[in-house]
PDB file of C-alpha atoms in Angstrom:
ATOM      1  CA  MET A 128      -9.605  -0.785  22.194  1.00  0.00           C
ATOM      2  CA  THR A 129     -11.086  -4.090  21.053  1.00  0.00           C
ATOM      3  CA  GLU A 130     -10.424  -7.330  22.826  1.00  0.00           C
ATOM      4  CA  GLN A 131      -8.019  -9.554  20.944  1.00  0.00           C
ATOM      5  CA  GLN A 132      -9.579 -12.749  19.613  1.00  0.00           C
ATOM      6  CA  HIS A 133      -7.916 -15.898  20.920  1.00  0.00           C
ATOM      7  CA  TYR A 134      -7.960 -19.120  18.963  1.00  0.00           C
ATOM      8  CA  PRO A 135      -7.267 -22.518  20.508  1.00  0.00           C
ATOM      9  CA  VAL A 136      -3.656 -23.568  20.164  1.00  0.00           C
ATOM     10  CA  PRO A 137      -3.310 -27.217  19.122  1.00  0.00           C
ATOM     11  CA  THR A 138      -1.243 -29.536  21.251  1.00  0.00           C
ATOM     12  CA  PRO A 139       1.736 -31.347  19.720  1.00  0.00           C
ATOM     13  CA  ASP A 140      -0.331 -34.563  19.728  1.00  0.00           C
ATOM     14  CA  GLN A 141      -3.115 -32.845  17.781  1.00  0.00           C
ATOM     15  CA  VAL A 142      -0.609 -31.581  15.209  1.00  0.00           C
ATOM     16  CA  ASP A 143       0.886 -35.076  14.882  1.00  0.00           C
ATOM     17  CA  ALA A 144      -2.600 -36.562  14.414  1.00  0.00           C
ATOM     18  CA  LEU A 145      -3.365 -34.043  11.680  1.00  0.00           C
ATOM     19  CA  MET A 146      -0.104 -34.675   9.858  1.00  0.00           C
ATOM     20  CA  ASP A 147      -0.536 -38.460  10.115  1.00  0.00           C
ATOM     21  CA  ASN A 148      -4.097 -38.321   8.773  1.00  0.00           C
ATOM     22  CA  PRO A 149      -4.218 -40.481   5.602  1.00  0.00           C
ATOM     23  CA  ASP A 150      -6.835 -38.152   4.096  1.00  0.00           C
ATOM     24  CA  LEU A 151      -4.384 -35.237   4.171  1.00  0.00           C
ATOM     25  CA  THR A 152      -2.723 -34.989   0.768  1.00  0.00           C
ATOM     26  CA  TRP A 153      -0.068 -32.714  -0.631  1.00  0.00           C
ATOM     27  CA  GLU A 154      -0.093 -31.959  -4.311  1.00  0.00           C
ATOM     28  CA  GLU A 155       2.399 -30.109  -6.437  1.00  0.00           C
ATOM     29  CA  VAL A 156       1.003 -26.999  -8.090  1.00  0.00           C
ATOM     30  CA  PRO A 157       1.337 -27.286 -11.874  1.00  0.00           C
ATOM     31  CA  ALA A 158       3.655 -24.670 -13.366  1.00  0.00           C
ATOM     32  CA  THR A 159       0.720 -23.288 -15.347  1.00  0.00           C
ATOM     33  CA  GLU A 160      -1.110 -22.548 -12.076  1.00  0.00           C
ATOM     34  CA  ALA A 161       1.866 -21.304 -10.077  1.00  0.00           C
ATOM     35  CA  PRO A 162       1.854 -17.632  -9.165  1.00  0.00           C
ATOM     36  CA  PRO A 163       3.930 -15.517 -11.561  1.00  0.00           C
ATOM     37  CA  VAL A 164       7.428 -14.513 -10.582  1.00  0.00           C
ATOM     38  CA  LEU A 165       7.618 -10.793  -9.920  1.00  0.00           C
ATOM     39  CA  THR A 166      10.196  -9.074 -12.119  1.00  0.00           C
ATOM     40  CA  GLU A 167      12.179  -6.104 -10.886  1.00  0.00           C
ATOM     41  CA  ALA A 168      10.309  -3.834 -13.321  1.00  0.00           C
ATOM     42  CA  ASP A 169       6.967  -5.104 -11.997  1.00  0.00           C
ATOM     43  CA  ALA A 170       8.132  -4.664  -8.404  1.00  0.00           C
ATOM     44  CA  GLU A 171       8.418  -0.900  -8.914  1.00  0.00           C
ATOM     45  CA  GLU A 172       4.647  -0.713  -9.502  1.00  0.00           C
ATOM     46  CA  VAL A 173       3.580  -2.937  -6.601  1.00  0.00           C
ATOM     47  CA  MET A 174       1.716  -1.122  -3.857  1.00  0.00           C
ATOM     48  CA  VAL A 175       2.099  -2.450  -0.322  1.00  0.00           C
ATOM     49  CA  VAL A 176      -0.349  -1.969   2.506  1.00  0.00           C
ATOM     50  CA  ARG A 177       0.899  -0.461   5.760  1.00  0.00           C
ATOM     51  CA  SER A 178      -1.007  -0.070   8.974  1.00  0.00           C
ATOM     52  CA  LEU A 179      -0.449   3.207  10.751  1.00  0.00           C
ATOM     53  CA  ARG A 180      -1.654   4.463  14.119  1.00  0.00           C
ATOM     54  CA  MET A 181      -2.156   8.180  14.575  1.00  0.00           C
ATOM     55  CA  PRO A 182      -4.241  10.513  16.700  1.00  0.00           C
ATOM     56  CA  LEU A 183      -7.795  11.014  15.445  1.00  0.00           C
ATOM     57  CA  GLU A 184      -7.312  14.757  14.983  1.00  0.00           C
ATOM     58  CA  LEU A 185      -4.230  14.203  12.803  1.00  0.00           C
ATOM     59  CA  ASP A 186      -6.188  11.731  10.667  1.00  0.00           C
ATOM     60  CA  ARG A 187      -9.019  14.256  10.274  1.00  0.00           C
ATOM     61  CA  ARG A 188      -6.604  16.994   9.204  1.00  0.00           C
ATOM     62  CA  ILE A 189      -4.934  14.723   6.653  1.00  0.00           C
ATOM     63  CA  ARG A 190      -8.305  13.630   5.241  1.00  0.00           C
ATOM     64  CA  ALA A 191      -9.445  17.259   4.993  1.00  0.00           C
ATOM     65  CA  GLU A 192      -6.227  18.247   3.218  1.00  0.00           C
ATOM     66  CA  ALA A 193      -6.524  15.319   0.811  1.00  0.00           C
ATOM     67  CA  GLU A 194     -10.116  16.278   0.036  1.00  0.00           C
ATOM     68  CA  ALA A 195      -9.120  19.911  -0.526  1.00  0.00           C
ATOM     69  CA  ARG A 196      -6.446  18.768  -2.994  1.00  0.00           C
ATOM     70  CA  GLY A 197      -8.765  16.324  -4.725  1.00  0.00           C
ATOM     71  CA  VAL A 198      -6.648  13.267  -3.948  1.00  0.00           C
ATOM     72  CA  THR A 199      -7.056  10.250  -1.720  1.00  0.00           C
ATOM     73  CA  TRP A 200      -5.604  10.001   1.772  1.00  0.00           C
ATOM     74  CA  SER A 201      -3.131   7.395   0.469  1.00  0.00           C
ATOM     75  CA  GLU A 202      -2.045   9.547  -2.479  1.00  0.00           C
ATOM     76  CA  LEU A 203      -1.421  12.502  -0.194  1.00  0.00           C
ATOM     77  CA  LEU A 204       0.697  10.474   2.229  1.00  0.00           C
ATOM     78  CA  ARG A 205       2.635   8.892  -0.668  1.00  0.00           C
ATOM     79  CA  ASP A 206       3.329  12.372  -2.070  1.00  0.00           C
ATOM     80  CA  TRP A 207       4.431  13.676   1.316  1.00  0.00           C
ATOM     81  CA  ALA A 208       6.679  10.662   1.904  1.00  0.00           C
ATOM     82  CA  ALA A 209       8.250  11.017  -1.560  1.00  0.00           C
ATOM     83  CA  ILE A 210       8.818  14.749  -1.024  1.00  0.00           C
ATOM     84  CA  GLU A 211      10.433  14.188   2.367  1.00  0.00           C
ATOM     85  CA  LEU A 212      12.648  11.371   1.085  1.00  0.00           C
ATOM     86  CA  ALA A 213      13.653  13.484  -1.918  1.00  0.00           C
ATOM     87  CA  ALA A 214      14.528  16.352   0.411  1.00  0.00           C
ATOM     88  CA  LEU A 215      16.767  13.984   2.337  1.00  0.00           C
ATOM     89  CA  SER A 216      18.586  13.158  -0.908  1.00  0.00           C
ATOM     90  CA  ASP A 217      18.707  16.808  -2.098  1.00  0.00           C
ATOM     91  CA  ASP A 218      16.231  16.197  -4.945  1.00  0.00           C
ATOM     92  CA  GLN A 219      13.481  18.685  -5.847  1.00  0.00           C
ATOM     93  CA  PRO A 220      10.320  16.769  -6.828  1.00  0.00           C
ATOM     94  CA  ILE A 221       6.802  18.117  -6.669  1.00  0.00           C
ATOM     95  CA  SER A 222       3.649  16.202  -5.878  1.00  0.00           C
ATOM     96  CA  ARG A 223       1.393  14.991  -8.661  1.00  0.00           C
ATOM     97  CA  ALA A 224      -1.392  17.177  -7.268  1.00  0.00           C
ATOM     98  CA  ASP A 225       0.875  20.255  -7.394  1.00  0.00           C
ATOM     99  CA  ALA A 226       1.925  19.380 -10.953  1.00  0.00           C
ATOM    100  CA  MET A 227      -1.713  19.032 -12.034  1.00  0.00           C
ATOM    101  CA  ARG A 228      -2.581  22.397 -10.432  1.00  0.00           C
ATOM    102  CA  ALA A 229       0.371  24.055 -12.166  1.00  0.00           C
ATOM    103  CA  LEU A 230      -0.599  22.586 -15.531  1.00  0.00           C
ATOM    104  CA  ALA A 231      -4.232  23.592 -15.069  1.00  0.00           C
ATOM    105  CA  SER A 232      -3.182  27.195 -14.403  1.00  0.00           C
ATOM    106  CA  ILE A 233      -1.463  27.519 -17.805  1.00  0.00           C
ATOM    107  CA  PRO A 234      -3.802  29.280 -20.228  1.00  0.00           C
ATOM    108  CA  PRO A 235      -4.540  27.404 -23.463  1.00  0.00           C
ATOM    109  CA  ARG A 236      -2.372  28.314 -26.436  1.00  0.00           C
ATOM    110  CA  ARG A 237      -4.143  30.588 -28.861  1.00  0.00           C
ATOM    111  CA  THR A 238      -3.620  29.996 -32.553  1.00  0.00           C
ATOM    112  CA  ALA A 239      -4.094  32.767 -35.076  1.00  0.00           C
TER     113      ALA A 239
END
């Protein structure tokens, strides 16, 4: 385990001195430069980052399975999470990787 980095904690007097500094300025961000407001439709496509601790062997098995399926580690875990959550709500989804394999197994249509 790595040693946690410690940064100096300012004293209340140091914070007061910083805030009273005449060179410190606050400016309003123009509306044209403000970050966009996230709509509900956009929010459905946002990906969030999560940190996860797991045993090394479990990580290796997941990576090997993802590689065997031709997907990333993240895609595999997203699929597994979606499948488990769907099972909890009595839905019957399949993973994207399984759908692609099923579609690939269908022979092409022959035209006469």
